[in-house]
CSV table of C-alpha atoms and ligand atoms in Angstrom, one decimal:
chain,number,residue,atom,x,y,z
Q,1130,MET,CA,-20.2,-10.3,7.2
Q,1131,ASP,CA,-23.9,-11.0,7.7
Q,1132,PHE,CA,-24.3,-13.0,4.5
Q,1133,PHE,CA,-21.9,-15.3,2.7
Q,1134,PRO,CA,-21.9,-14.6,-1.0
Q,1135,VAL,CA,-22.0,-17.6,-3.3
Q,1136,PHE,CA,-23.0,-18.3,-6.9
Q,1137,MET,CA,-25.2,-21.3,-7.2
Q,1138,ARG,CA,-25.6,-23.7,-10.1
Q,1139,LEU,CA,-29.3,-24.2,-10.8
Q,1140,GLU,CA,-29.3,-25.6,-14.3
Q,1141,GLN,CA,-31.9,-28.4,-14.5
Q,1142,ARG,CA,-32.5,-28.2,-10.7
Q,1143,ASP,CA,-36.0,-28.1,-9.2
Q,1144,CYS,CA,-36.9,-24.8,-7.6
Q,1145,LEU,CA,-40.2,-23.8,-6.0
Q,1146,VAL,CA,-41.7,-20.3,-6.1
Q,1147,VAL,CA,-44.8,-19.7,-4.0
Q,1148,GLY,CA,-46.9,-16.8,-5.3
Q,1149,GLY,CA,-48.3,-15.8,-8.7
Q,1150,GLY,CA,-48.0,-12.1,-8.7
Q,1151,LYS,CA,-45.5,-9.6,-10.1
Q,1152,VAL,CA,-43.1,-9.9,-7.2
Q,1153,ALA,CA,-42.9,-13.6,-7.6
Q,1154,ALA,CA,-42.6,-13.2,-11.4
Q,1155,ARG,CA,-39.4,-11.2,-11.1
Q,1156,LYS,CA,-37.7,-13.9,-9.2
Q,1157,VAL,CA,-39.1,-16.6,-11.5
Q,1158,ALA,CA,-37.6,-14.8,-14.5
Q,1159,LEU,CA,-34.2,-14.8,-12.9
Q,1160,LEU,CA,-34.4,-18.5,-12.0
Q,1161,VAL,CA,-35.5,-19.3,-15.6
Q,1162,ARG,CA,-32.5,-17.4,-16.9
Q,1163,ALA,CA,-30.2,-19.6,-14.7
Q,1164,GLY,CA,-31.8,-22.6,-16.3
Q,1165,ALA,CA,-33.7,-23.9,-13.3
Q,1166,ARG,CA,-36.8,-26.0,-13.5
Q,1167,VAL,CA,-39.3,-23.7,-11.8
Q,1168,GLN,CA,-42.5,-24.8,-10.3
Q,1169,VAL,CA,-44.9,-22.0,-9.3
Q,1170,VAL,CA,-47.6,-22.7,-6.7
Q,1171,ALA,CA,-50.4,-20.1,-6.8
Q,1172,PRO,CA,-54.2,-20.0,-7.3
Q,1173,GLU,CA,-53.7,-17.3,-9.9
Q,1174,LEU,CA,-50.9,-16.2,-12.3
Q,1175,CYS,CA,-50.1,-12.7,-13.4
Q,1176,ASP,CA,-49.7,-12.0,-17.1
Q,1177,GLU,CA,-45.9,-12.4,-17.0
Q,1178,LEU,CA,-46.0,-15.8,-15.4
Q,1179,TYR,CA,-48.8,-16.9,-17.6
Q,1180,ALA,CA,-46.6,-16.1,-20.6
Q,1181,LEU,CA,-43.8,-18.1,-19.2
Q,1182,LEU,CA,-46.2,-21.0,-18.6
Q,1183,GLU,CA,-47.4,-20.8,-22.2
Q,1184,GLN,CA,-43.8,-21.0,-23.4
Q,1185,GLN,CA,-43.3,-24.0,-21.2
Q,1186,LYS,CA,-40.6,-22.3,-19.2
Q,1187,ILE,CA,-42.2,-23.1,-15.9
Q,1188,THR,CA,-44.8,-25.5,-14.5
Q,1189,HIS,CA,-47.8,-24.5,-12.4
Q,1190,LEU,CA,-49.8,-25.9,-9.6
Q,1191,ARG,CA,-53.1,-24.0,-9.6
Q,1192,ARG,CA,-53.9,-24.0,-5.9
Q,1193,PRO,CA,-52.7,-22.6,-2.5
Q,1194,PHE,CA,-49.3,-23.8,-1.1
Q,1195,GLU,CA,-49.2,-27.2,0.6
Q,1196,ASP,CA,-46.5,-28.4,3.0
Q,1197,SER,CA,-45.4,-31.2,0.7
Q,1198,ASP,CA,-44.6,-28.8,-2.2
Q,1199,ILE,CA,-41.1,-28.2,-0.9
Q,1200,GLN,CA,-40.1,-31.9,-1.3
Q,1201,GLY,CA,-37.5,-32.6,-3.9
Q,1202,LYS,CA,-36.6,-28.9,-4.3
Q,1203,VAL,CA,-33.1,-27.4,-4.0
Q,1204,LEU,CA,-34.3,-23.8,-3.5
Q,1205,VAL,CA,-37.5,-22.1,-2.3
Q,1206,ILE,CA,-38.7,-18.6,-2.8
Q,1207,ALA,CA,-41.9,-17.2,-1.3
Q,1208,GLY,CA,-43.5,-14.0,-2.6
Q,1209,THR,CA,-47.1,-14.0,-1.8
Q,1210,ASP,CA,-49.1,-11.2,-0.2
Q,1211,ARG,CA,-50.1,-13.5,2.7
Q,1212,GLU,CA,-47.8,-13.1,5.7
Q,1213,ASP,CA,-48.9,-16.4,7.2
Q,1214,VAL,CA,-48.2,-18.3,4.0
Q,1215,ASN,CA,-44.8,-16.7,3.6
Q,1216,ARG,CA,-43.9,-17.5,7.2
Q,1217,ARG,CA,-45.0,-21.1,6.8
Q,1218,VAL,CA,-42.9,-21.7,3.7
Q,1219,SER,CA,-39.9,-20.2,5.4
Q,1220,GLU,CA,-40.3,-22.4,8.5
Q,1221,LEU,CA,-40.7,-25.6,6.5
Q,1222,ALA,CA,-37.8,-24.9,4.2
Q,1223,GLN,CA,-35.5,-24.1,7.0
Q,1224,ALA,CA,-36.5,-27.2,8.9
Q,1225,ALA,CA,-35.6,-29.2,5.8
Q,1226,SER,CA,-32.3,-27.2,5.5
Q,1227,LEU,CA,-33.4,-25.8,2.1
Q,1228,PRO,CA,-32.2,-22.3,1.2
Q,1229,VAL,CA,-35.2,-20.0,1.3
Q,1230,ASN,CA,-35.9,-16.4,0.4
Q,1231,VAL,CA,-39.0,-14.5,1.3
Q,1232,VAL,CA,-39.2,-11.4,-0.8
Q,1233,ASP,CA,-38.6,-8.2,1.2
Q,1234,GLN,CA,-38.6,-10.0,4.5
Q,1235,PRO,CA,-35.0,-10.5,5.5
Q,1236,ALA,CA,-35.9,-12.0,8.8
Q,1237,LEU,CA,-37.6,-14.9,7.1
Q,1238,CYS,CA,-34.7,-15.6,4.6
Q,1239,SER,CA,-31.8,-18.0,4.8
Q,1240,PHE,CA,-30.4,-16.3,1.7
Q,1241,ILE,CA,-31.0,-13.0,0.0
Q,1242,MET,CA,-30.8,-12.2,-3.7
Q,1243,PRO,CA,-28.4,-9.5,-4.9
Q,1244,SER,CA,-28.8,-6.9,-7.6
Q,1245,ILE,CA,-27.0,-8.3,-10.6
Q,1246,ILE,CA,-24.9,-7.0,-13.5
Q,1247,ASP,CA,-25.2,-9.8,-15.9
Q,1248,ARG,CA,-22.4,-10.1,-18.5
Q,1249,SER,CA,-22.6,-13.8,-18.5
Q,1250,PRO,CA,-20.4,-15.6,-17.8
Q,1251,VAL,CA,-19.2,-12.6,-15.9
Q,1252,GLN,CA,-21.5,-11.5,-13.1
Q,1253,VAL,CA,-21.3,-8.8,-10.5
Q,1254,ALA,CA,-23.7,-9.1,-7.6
Q,1255,VAL,CA,-24.4,-6.3,-5.2
Q,1256,SER,CA,-26.1,-6.7,-1.8
Q,1257,SER,CA,-26.9,-4.3,1.0
Q,1258,GLY,CA,-27.3,-7.3,3.3
Q,1259,GLY,CA,-31.1,-6.9,3.1
Q,1260,THR,CA,-31.0,-3.4,4.6
Q,1261,SER,CA,-32.0,-1.5,1.5
Q,1262,PRO,CA,-32.7,-3.1,-1.9
Q,1263,VAL,CA,-33.0,0.3,-3.4
Q,1264,LEU,CA,-29.5,1.2,-2.3
Q,1265,ALA,CA,-28.1,-2.0,-3.8
Q,1266,ARG,CA,-30.0,-1.2,-7.0
Q,1267,LEU,CA,-28.5,2.3,-7.2
Q,1268,LEU,CA,-25.1,1.0,-6.6
Q,1269,ARG,CA,-25.6,-1.6,-9.3
Q,1270,ALA,CA,-26.6,1.2,-11.7
Q,1271,ARG,CA,-23.3,3.0,-11.0
Q,1272,LEU,CA,-21.2,-0.1,-11.5
Q,1273,GLU,CA,-23.2,-0.9,-14.7
Q,1274,SER,CA,-21.4,2.0,-16.4
Q,1275,TYR,CA,-18.0,0.6,-15.5
Q,1276,VAL,CA,-18.5,-2.8,-16.9
Q,1277,PRO,CA,-18.6,-2.8,-20.6
Q,1278,SER,CA,-21.4,-4.8,-22.1
Q,1279,ALA,CA,-18.9,-7.0,-24.0
Q,1280,TYR,CA,-17.3,-8.3,-20.8
Q,1281,GLY,CA,-19.1,-11.6,-21.2
Q,1282,ARG,CA,-17.6,-12.0,-24.7
Q,1283,LEU,CA,-14.2,-11.1,-23.3
Q,1284,ALA,CA,-14.5,-13.8,-20.6
Q,1285,THR,CA,-15.5,-16.4,-23.2
Q,1286,LEU,CA,-12.5,-15.5,-25.3
Q,1287,VAL,CA,-10.2,-15.7,-22.3
Q,1288,GLU,CA,-11.5,-19.1,-21.4
Q,1289,SER,CA,-10.8,-20.5,-24.8
Q,1290,PHE,CA,-7.1,-19.6,-24.3
Q,1291,ARG,CA,-6.7,-20.4,-20.7
Q,1292,GLU,CA,-5.2,-23.9,-21.0
Q,1293,ARG,CA,-2.7,-22.8,-23.5
Q,1294,VAL,CA,-1.6,-19.8,-21.4
Q,1295,LYS,CA,-1.2,-22.2,-18.5
Q,1296,GLN,CA,1.1,-24.4,-20.6
Q,1297,ARG,CA,3.1,-21.5,-21.9
Q,1298,PHE,CA,3.8,-19.8,-18.6
Q,1299,SER,CA,4.8,-22.0,-15.7
Q,1300,SER,CA,4.7,-19.4,-12.9
Q,1301,THR,CA,1.5,-17.9,-11.7
Q,1302,ASP,CA,3.1,-14.4,-11.7
Q,1303,GLN,CA,3.8,-14.6,-15.4
Q,1304,ARG,CA,0.3,-15.8,-16.1
Q,1305,ARG,CA,-1.2,-13.0,-14.1
Q,1306,GLN,CA,0.9,-10.4,-15.8
Q,1307,PHE,CA,0.1,-11.8,-19.2
Q,1308,TRP,CA,-3.7,-11.7,-18.5
Q,1309,GLU,CA,-3.5,-8.2,-17.0
Q,1310,ASN,CA,-1.9,-6.9,-20.2
Q,1311,ILE,CA,-4.5,-8.7,-22.3
Q,1312,LEU,CA,-7.5,-7.6,-20.3
Q,1313,GLN,CA,-6.5,-4.0,-20.1
Q,1314,GLY,CA,-4.9,-3.6,-23.5
Q,1315,GLU,CA,-5.7,-3.7,-27.2
Q,1316,VAL,CA,-7.2,-7.2,-27.1
Q,1317,ALA,CA,-9.9,-6.1,-24.7
Q,1318,GLU,CA,-10.4,-2.8,-26.6
Q,1319,ALA,CA,-10.7,-4.5,-30.0
Q,1320,LEU,CA,-13.4,-6.8,-28.5
Q,1321,PHE,CA,-15.3,-3.9,-26.9
Q,1322,ALA,CA,-15.3,-2.2,-30.3
Q,1323,GLY,CA,-16.9,-5.2,-31.9
Q,1324,ARG,CA,-13.7,-6.4,-33.7
Q,1325,ASP,CA,-13.8,-9.9,-32.2
Q,1326,ASP,CA,-11.6,-11.5,-34.9
Q,1327,THR,CA,-8.9,-8.9,-34.4
Q,1328,ALA,CA,-9.1,-9.5,-30.7
Q,1329,ARG,CA,-8.6,-13.2,-31.2
Q,1330,ASP,CA,-5.7,-12.6,-33.6
Q,1331,LEU,CA,-4.0,-10.2,-31.2
Q,1332,LEU,CA,-4.3,-12.6,-28.3
Q,1333,GLU,CA,-2.9,-15.4,-30.4
Q,1334,LYS,CA,0.0,-13.2,-31.4
Q,1335,SER,CA,0.8,-12.2,-27.8
Q,1336,LEU,CA,0.7,-15.8,-26.8
Q,1337,GLN,CA,3.1,-16.8,-29.5
Q,1338,GLY,CA,5.5,-14.1,-28.4
Q,1339,ALA,CA,5.3,-12.3,-31.8
Q,1340,ASP,CA,4.6,-9.3,-29.7
Q,1341,ASP,CA,7.9,-9.1,-27.9
Q,1342,ASP,CA,8.3,-5.8,-29.5
Q,1343,PRO,CA,9.4,-3.4,-26.8
Q,1344,HIS,CA,7.2,-0.6,-28.2
Q,1345,PRO,CA,3.6,-0.9,-27.0
Q,1346,VAL,CA,1.1,0.1,-29.7
Q,1347,GLY,CA,-0.9,3.2,-28.9
Q,1348,GLU,CA,-4.4,4.0,-29.9
Q,1349,VAL,CA,-6.6,7.0,-30.3
Q,1350,TYR,CA,-10.1,7.3,-29.0
Q,1351,LEU,CA,-12.0,10.1,-30.7
Q,1352,ILE,CA,-14.7,10.9,-28.2
Q,1353,GLY,CA,-17.8,13.1,-28.3
Q,1354,ALA,CA,-18.0,14.8,-24.9
Q,1355,GLY,CA,-21.5,16.2,-25.4
Q,1356,PRO,CA,-22.4,19.8,-25.0
Q,1357,GLY,CA,-21.3,20.4,-21.4
Q,1358,ASP,CA,-23.3,18.5,-18.8
Q,1359,PRO,CA,-21.0,15.6,-17.7
Q,1360,ASP,CA,-24.0,13.4,-17.1
Q,1361,LEU,CA,-24.5,13.3,-20.9
Q,1362,LEU,CA,-21.4,11.4,-21.5
Q,1363,THR,CA,-21.8,7.8,-22.7
Q,1364,PHE,CA,-20.6,4.8,-20.7
Q,1365,ARG,CA,-18.0,4.1,-23.4
Q,1366,ALA,CA,-16.7,7.7,-23.3
Q,1367,LEU,CA,-16.3,7.6,-19.6
Q,1368,ARG,CA,-14.5,4.2,-19.6
Q,1369,LEU,CA,-12.1,5.2,-22.3
Q,1370,MET,CA,-11.4,8.5,-20.6
Q,1371,GLN,CA,-10.4,6.6,-17.5
Q,1372,MET,CA,-7.8,4.7,-19.5
Q,1373,ALA,CA,-6.2,7.6,-21.1
Q,1374,ASP,CA,-2.4,8.4,-21.0
Q,1375,VAL,CA,-3.0,11.7,-22.7
Q,1376,VAL,CA,-6.1,13.8,-23.3
Q,1377,VAL,CA,-6.1,16.1,-26.2
Q,1378,TYR,CA,-9.0,18.6,-25.9
Q,1379,ASP,CA,-10.3,21.8,-27.3
Q,1380,ARG,CA,-12.2,24.9,-26.2
Q,1381,LEU,CA,-15.6,23.3,-26.3
Q,1382,VAL,CA,-15.0,20.6,-23.6
Q,1383,ALA,CA,-16.4,21.7,-20.3
Q,1384,PRO,CA,-14.0,21.6,-17.3
Q,1385,PRO,CA,-16.2,19.2,-15.3
Q,1386,ILE,CA,-15.9,16.7,-18.1
Q,1387,LEU,CA,-12.1,17.0,-18.2
Q,1388,ASP,CA,-12.1,16.2,-14.5
Q,1389,LEU,CA,-13.5,12.8,-15.4
Q,1390,ALA,CA,-10.4,11.7,-17.3
Q,1391,ARG,CA,-7.8,9.6,-15.6
Q,1392,ARG,CA,-6.1,11.7,-12.9
Q,1393,ASP,CA,-2.6,11.2,-14.0
Q,1394,ALA,CA,-3.2,11.6,-17.7
Q,1395,ASP,CA,-1.4,14.5,-19.5
Q,1396,GLN,CA,-3.7,17.1,-20.8
Q,1397,ILE,CA,-3.0,18.9,-24.0
Q,1398,TYR,CA,-5.1,21.9,-25.0
Q,1399,VAL,CA,-5.4,22.4,-28.7
Q,1400,GLY,CA,-7.6,25.5,-28.6
Q,1401,LYS,CA,-9.4,26.2,-31.8
Q,1402,GLU,CA,-10.9,29.6,-31.2
Q,1403,ARG,CA,-12.1,31.2,-34.3
Q,1404,ASP,CA,-9.4,33.3,-36.0
Q,1405,ASN,CA,-6.9,32.1,-33.3
Q,1406,HIS,CA,-6.2,28.5,-33.8
Q,1407,ALA,CA,-4.0,27.3,-31.0
Q,1408,LEU,CA,-3.0,24.5,-33.3
Q,1409,SER,CA,-4.0,24.0,-36.9
Q,1410,GLN,CA,-6.1,21.1,-37.8
Q,1411,GLU,CA,-3.2,19.5,-39.7
Q,1412,ASN,CA,-1.0,19.9,-36.6
Q,1413,ILE,CA,-3.6,18.3,-34.4
Q,1414,ASN,CA,-3.9,15.4,-36.8
Q,1415,GLN,CA,-0.1,14.9,-36.7
Q,1416,LEU,CA,0.0,15.3,-32.9
Q,1417,LEU,CA,-2.5,12.4,-32.5
Q,1418,VAL,CA,-0.4,10.2,-34.8
Q,1419,ARG,CA,2.8,11.0,-33.0
Q,1420,LEU,CA,1.4,10.3,-29.5
Q,1421,ALA,CA,-0.1,7.0,-30.6
Q,1422,LYS,CA,3.2,5.9,-32.2
Q,1423,GLU,CA,4.9,6.7,-28.9
Q,1424,GLY,CA,2.6,3.9,-27.5
Q,1425,LYS,CA,0.2,6.2,-25.7
Q,1426,ARG,CA,-3.5,5.8,-25.3
Q,1427,VAL,CA,-4.7,9.1,-26.6
Q,1428,VAL,CA,-8.2,10.4,-25.8
Q,1429,ARG,CA,-9.2,13.1,-28.3
Q,1430,LEU,CA,-12.0,14.8,-26.6
Q,1431,LYS,CA,-14.4,17.0,-28.6
Q,1432,GLY,CA,-17.4,19.0,-27.7
Q,1433,GLY,CA,-20.7,17.5,-28.8
Q,1434,ASP,CA,-20.4,14.8,-31.5
Q,1435,PRO,CA,-17.1,14.4,-33.3
Q,1436,PHE,CA,-18.9,13.8,-36.6
Q,1437,ILE,CA,-21.1,16.9,-36.5
Q,1438,PHE,CA,-19.1,20.1,-37.3
Q,1439,GLY,CA,-16.3,18.4,-35.4
Q,1440,ARG,CA,-13.8,17.6,-38.2
Q,1441,GLY,CA,-13.7,14.1,-36.7
Q,1442,GLY,CA,-13.6,12.7,-40.3
Q,1443,GLU,CA,-10.4,14.4,-41.1
Q,1444,GLU,CA,-8.7,13.3,-37.8
Q,1445,ILE,CA,-9.5,9.6,-38.4
Q,1446,ALA,CA,-8.5,9.8,-42.0
Q,1447,THR,CA,-5.0,10.8,-41.0
Q,1448,LEU,CA,-5.0,8.1,-38.3
Q,1449,MET,CA,-6.0,5.5,-41.0
Q,1450,GLU,CA,-3.3,6.7,-43.4
Q,1451,ASN,CA,-0.7,6.2,-40.6
Q,1452,GLY,CA,-2.0,2.8,-39.6
Q,1453,VAL,CA,-3.0,4.0,-36.1
Q,1454,THR,CA,-5.9,2.0,-34.5
Q,1455,PHE,CA,-8.7,4.1,-33.2
Q,1456,GLN,CA,-12.3,4.2,-31.9
Q,1457,VAL,CA,-14.9,6.9,-32.4
Q,1458,VAL,CA,-17.5,7.4,-29.7
Q,1459,PRO,CA,-20.5,9.5,-30.6
Q,1460,GLY,CA,-21.7,12.2,-28.3
Q,1461,ILE,CA,-24.8,14.2,-27.9
Q,1462,THR,CA,-24.5,17.1,-30.3
Q,1463,ALA,CA,-25.1,20.7,-29.2
Q,1464,ALA,CA,-28.4,21.0,-31.2
Q,1465,SER,CA,-29.9,18.1,-29.4
Q,1466,GLY,CA,-28.6,18.8,-25.9
Q,1467,CYS,CA,-29.3,22.5,-26.0
Q,1468,ALA,CA,-32.8,22.2,-27.5
Q,1469,THR,CA,-33.7,19.5,-25.0
Q,1470,TYR,CA,-32.4,21.5,-22.0
Q,1471,SER,CA,-34.4,24.6,-23.3
Q,1472,GLY,CA,-37.6,22.8,-23.6
Q,1473,ILE,CA,-37.6,23.2,-27.4
Q,1474,PRO,CA,-38.5,20.0,-29.3
Q,1475,LEU,CA,-36.7,20.2,-32.6
Q,1476,THR,CA,-39.5,18.5,-34.3
Q,1477,HIS,CA,-43.2,18.7,-33.4
Q,1478,ARG,CA,-46.3,17.3,-35.1
Q,1479,ASP,CA,-47.9,20.7,-35.4
Q,1480,TYR,CA,-44.8,22.9,-36.1
Q,1481,ALA,CA,-42.0,21.2,-37.7
Q,1482,GLN,CA,-41.6,18.0,-39.7
Q,1483,SER,CA,-37.9,18.4,-40.4
Q,1484,VAL,CA,-34.8,19.8,-38.8
Q,1485,VAL,CA,-31.6,20.8,-40.4
Q,1486,PHE,CA,-28.2,21.4,-38.8
Q,1487,VAL,CA,-26.1,24.0,-40.6
Q,1488,THR,CA,-23.0,25.9,-39.9
Q,1489,GLY,CA,-23.4,29.6,-39.6
Q,1490,HIS,CA,-19.7,30.2,-39.9
Q,1491,LEU,CA,-20.2,32.5,-42.8
Q,1492,GLN,CA,-17.2,33.9,-44.6
Q,1493,ASP,CA,-17.6,37.7,-44.4
Q,1494,GLY,CA,-21.1,37.9,-45.9
Q,1495,SER,CA,-20.3,35.6,-48.8
Q,1496,VAL,CA,-23.1,33.2,-48.5
Q,1497,ASP,CA,-22.9,29.7,-49.8
Q,1498,LEU,CA,-25.8,28.2,-47.9
Q,1499,ASN,CA,-28.9,27.1,-49.8
Q,1500,TRP,CA,-31.2,29.6,-48.2
Q,1501,LYS,CA,-34.1,28.6,-50.4
Q,1502,ALA,CA,-34.0,25.1,-49.0
Q,1503,LEU,CA,-33.6,26.3,-45.5
Q,1504,ALA,CA,-36.4,28.8,-45.4
Q,1505,HIS,CA,-39.4,26.4,-45.0
Q,1506,SER,CA,-42.1,27.2,-42.6
Q,1507,ASN,CA,-42.4,23.7,-41.3
Q,1508,GLN,CA,-38.7,23.2,-40.7
Q,1509,THR,CA,-36.5,23.9,-37.7
Q,1510,ILE,CA,-33.0,25.3,-38.5
Q,1511,VAL,CA,-30.2,25.0,-36.1
Q,1512,PHE,CA,-27.1,27.1,-36.7
Q,1513,TYR,CA,-23.8,26.1,-35.2
Q,1514,MET,CA,-21.1,28.7,-34.9
Q,1515,GLY,CA,-23.6,31.3,-36.1
Q,1516,LEU,CA,-23.1,34.3,-33.8
Q,1517,HIS,CA,-21.0,36.2,-36.3
Q,1518,GLY,CA,-23.4,35.8,-39.1
Q,1519,VAL,CA,-26.7,36.6,-37.5
Q,1520,GLY,CA,-27.3,39.7,-39.7
Q,1521,VAL,CA,-26.9,37.8,-43.0
Q,1522,MET,CA,-28.7,34.9,-41.6
Q,1523,SER,CA,-32.0,36.7,-40.7
Q,1524,GLU,CA,-31.8,38.9,-43.8
Q,1525,GLN,CA,-31.5,35.9,-46.1
Q,1526,LEU,CA,-34.1,33.8,-44.4
Q,1527,VAL,CA,-36.7,36.6,-44.6
Q,1528,LYS,CA,-35.7,37.3,-48.2
Q,1529,HIS,CA,-36.4,33.7,-49.0
Q,1530,GLY,CA,-39.8,33.6,-47.5
Q,1531,LEU,CA,-39.7,33.2,-43.7
Q,1532,PRO,CA,-41.9,35.7,-41.8
Q,1533,ALA,CA,-39.8,38.3,-40.0
Q,1534,SER,CA,-41.7,37.3,-36.8
Q,1535,THR,CA,-40.3,33.7,-36.9
Q,1536,PRO,CA,-39.1,33.1,-33.4
Q,1537,VAL,CA,-35.4,32.4,-32.7
Q,1538,ALA,CA,-33.8,31.0,-29.6
Q,1539,LEU,CA,-30.2,31.7,-28.6
Q,1540,VAL,CA,-28.9,29.0,-26.3
Q,1541,GLN,CA,-25.6,30.0,-24.7
Q,1542,GLN,CA,-23.5,27.4,-22.8
Q,1543,GLY,CA,-26.4,24.9,-23.2
Q,1544,THR,CA,-26.8,22.1,-20.7
Q,1545,THR,CA,-24.4,23.6,-18.2
Q,1546,GLN,CA,-25.2,25.5,-15.0
Q,1547,ASN,CA,-24.5,28.7,-16.9
Q,1548,GLN,CA,-27.1,28.0,-19.6
Q,1549,ARG,CA,-28.9,31.1,-20.9
Q,1550,VAL,CA,-31.8,31.0,-23.3
Q,1551,VAL,CA,-32.8,34.2,-25.0
Q,1552,VAL,CA,-35.8,34.3,-27.4
Q,1553,SER,CA,-36.1,36.8,-30.2
Q,1554,ASP,CA,-37.3,36.8,-33.8
Q,1555,LEU,CA,-35.7,37.1,-37.2
Q,1556,GLU,CA,-36.4,40.8,-37.4
Q,1557,HIS,CA,-34.6,41.6,-34.1
Q,1558,LEU,CA,-32.0,38.9,-34.0
Q,1559,ALA,CA,-28.9,40.9,-34.6
Q,1560,GLU,CA,-30.0,43.6,-32.2
Q,1561,THR,CA,-30.8,41.0,-29.5
Q,1562,VAL,CA,-27.3,39.4,-29.8
Q,1563,GLN,CA,-25.8,42.8,-29.3
Q,1564,GLN,CA,-28.0,44.0,-26.5
Q,1565,GLU,CA,-28.0,40.7,-24.5
Q,1566,GLN,CA,-24.2,40.4,-25.1
Q,1567,ILE,CA,-24.6,36.8,-26.3
Q,1568,ARG,CA,-21.3,34.9,-26.2
Q,1569,PRO,CA,-20.0,31.7,-27.6
Q,1570,PRO,CA,-20.7,28.9,-27.5
Q,1571,THR,CA,-24.2,29.6,-28.6
Q,1572,ILE,CA,-26.5,27.7,-30.7
Q,1573,ILE,CA,-29.2,29.4,-32.7
Q,1574,ILE,CA,-32.6,27.7,-33.2
Q,1575,VAL,CA,-35.0,29.1,-35.8
Q,1576,GLY,CA,-38.6,28.0,-36.2
Q,1577,LYS,CA,-42.0,27.8,-34.7
Q,1578,VAL,CA,-41.0,25.2,-32.2
Q,1579,VAL,CA,-39.2,27.9,-30.3
Q,1580,GLU,CA,-42.6,29.1,-29.1
Q,1581,LEU,CA,-42.8,26.0,-27.0
Q,1582,HIS,CA,-39.8,27.1,-24.9
Q,1583,GLU,CA,-42.0,29.2,-22.6
Q,1584,LYS,CA,-44.3,26.3,-21.8
Q,1585,LEU,CA,-41.9,23.4,-21.8
Q,1586,GLN,CA,-38.8,24.7,-20.2
Q,1587,TRP,CA,-37.9,22.4,-17.4
Q,1588,PHE,CA,-34.2,22.8,-16.8
Q,1589,HIS,CA,-33.3,25.6,-14.3
Q,1590,PRO,CA,-29.6,26.2,-14.1
Q,1591,ARG,CA,-28.0,27.6,-11.1
Q,1592,PRO,CA,-25.8,30.4,-12.5
Q,1593,GLY,CA,-22.4,30.4,-10.7
Q,1594,ALA,CA,-22.8,26.8,-9.6
Q,1595,ASP,CA,-19.9,26.0,-12.0
Q,1596,PRO,CA,-17.5,28.9,-11.8
Q,1597,ARG,CA,-15.6,27.7,-14.8
Q,1598,PRO,CA,-17.5,28.7,-17.9
Q,1599,PHE,CA,-16.0,27.4,-21.1
Q,1600,GLY,CA,-16.1,27.9,-24.8
Q,1601,GLY,CA,-14.4,31.1,-26.0
Q,1602,THR,CA,-13.7,34.7,-25.9
Q,1603,PRO,CA,-16.0,37.6,-25.5
Q,1604,HIS,CA,-15.4,39.1,-28.9
Q,1605,ARG,CA,-17.2,36.3,-30.8
T,1706,LIG,N1,-19.1,18.9,-32.6
T,1706,LIG,C1,-19.9,19.9,-31.9
T,1706,LIG,C2,-20.0,21.2,-32.6
T,1706,LIG,C3,-18.8,21.9,-32.8
T,1706,LIG,S1,-19.0,23.5,-33.7
T,1706,LIG,C4,-21.3,19.3,-31.6
T,1706,LIG,O1,-21.6,18.2,-32.1
T,1706,LIG,O2,-22.0,19.9,-30.8
T,1706,LIG,C5,-19.1,24.6,-32.4
T,1706,LIG,C6,-20.5,25.2,-32.2
T,1706,LIG,O3,-21.3,24.3,-31.5
T,1706,LIG,C7,-20.5,26.4,-31.3
T,1706,LIG,O4,-20.1,27.6,-32.0
T,1706,LIG,C8,-21.9,26.4,-30.9
T,1706,LIG,O5,-22.7,26.9,-31.9
T,1706,LIG,C9,-22.2,25.0,-30.7
T,1706,LIG,N2,-22.1,24.5,-29.3
T,1706,LIG,C10,-21.3,23.6,-28.8
T,1706,LIG,N3,-21.5,23.4,-27.5
T,1706,LIG,C11,-22.5,24.2,-27.1
T,1706,LIG,C12,-23.1,24.5,-25.9
T,1706,LIG,N4,-22.8,23.9,-24.8
T,1706,LIG,N5,-24.1,25.5,-25.9
T,1706,LIG,C13,-24.4,26.2,-27.0
T,1706,LIG,N6,-23.8,25.9,-28.2
T,1706,LIG,C14,-22.9,25.0,-28.3
């Protein structure tokens, strides 16, 4: 161990920062956050430091560093662009046994500063021992996704119960077990979901033993998994997926996303291909209720966003009726993901001032869409589940006033390594779908913005890179 990690109390303590540029400013900002009294010595201040001075968060000596500046300080940082000054500060501080850091010069430091994940009072500090600050920063970014932003509130809640828990349980083992259950269970989840009062009540109940019920209470997490690229998951989605006892998923969830669920979670496929429902919606709703009542943490994974053509509303309505606690996590919907990964902005100052998402799941030619409202020249239309109805779709849009030459993009398996973008127009749409053998899942984008695809496409998938395509059968 090259460096000994500690957390230092700096509130109301005098600290010295030598240097007035942006490098120094970053350190000053951190010290100020820790409540230190910061004195900055520098002939000039950058804008950020000047702002702090104006807010009276720091004091300033407008001149070069002098040896006596370190007197009375508990910590010293040098971040000037003058090598000799930095070295001098370091030598003096070390001679006075003061902790000193010289930015980006580990050899001149008696302490180094970590990358921080700040969920005060919880903090995670990452250090590469001065070898590579960039590496530490990248590692921090990874950890960031595992530490929910509400961890600070969780710690504060825990602290307020700590004494009482100590009194209630005499052995440390019992206490540890109690806290482990709290911190990984429904109390923590309630808090992460913003239900702070519920979290407090539940904690109170567990402490009073009202919770000695042998049946643990399950929960359902209705999670939008996005259109396919696992990188498009949200932090919350990933965290909840890693807590799952059971994952209930359907056709539109890409295999690499399923891989991210907890390894030993049971996986239940509930299909939902058109005309071939593996499980009816009603049965899915009941399945979720039953699993939760068995005490399981159920992750209900859905492609895209659960509230956009995802029947998420029906699923949570059933959960509510049955008194099952749940969370809903939004996801990137197919329209947004596929358009972005095809270089097609859904709105554009010159081409489209509005965008509508509609389902193209048309019942055998009987059309209940408001075509008149859809067929606007300055509007982008995105059809979900539209492959079956392309004939009716183009016919109606042209009939209601869109030029037959209006461009149309078909985006198949968008955002994945198997993404295909085929551009056609309303006149030739049905023909293109046939000829190009377009398969589900495919989203259909209609409007002038499609012209931008040629110029703005930036995502270049590597077909075959993921040998496990998803999303349906060839006949659709
Ligand atoms: N809740 C989902 C939509 C479910 S409806 C969401 O918010 O995205 C299913 C339709 O979504 C498919 O028929 C297809 O039109 C579209 N879709 C979903 N994922 C897609 C993908 N990766 N590429 C293209 N279209 C997709």
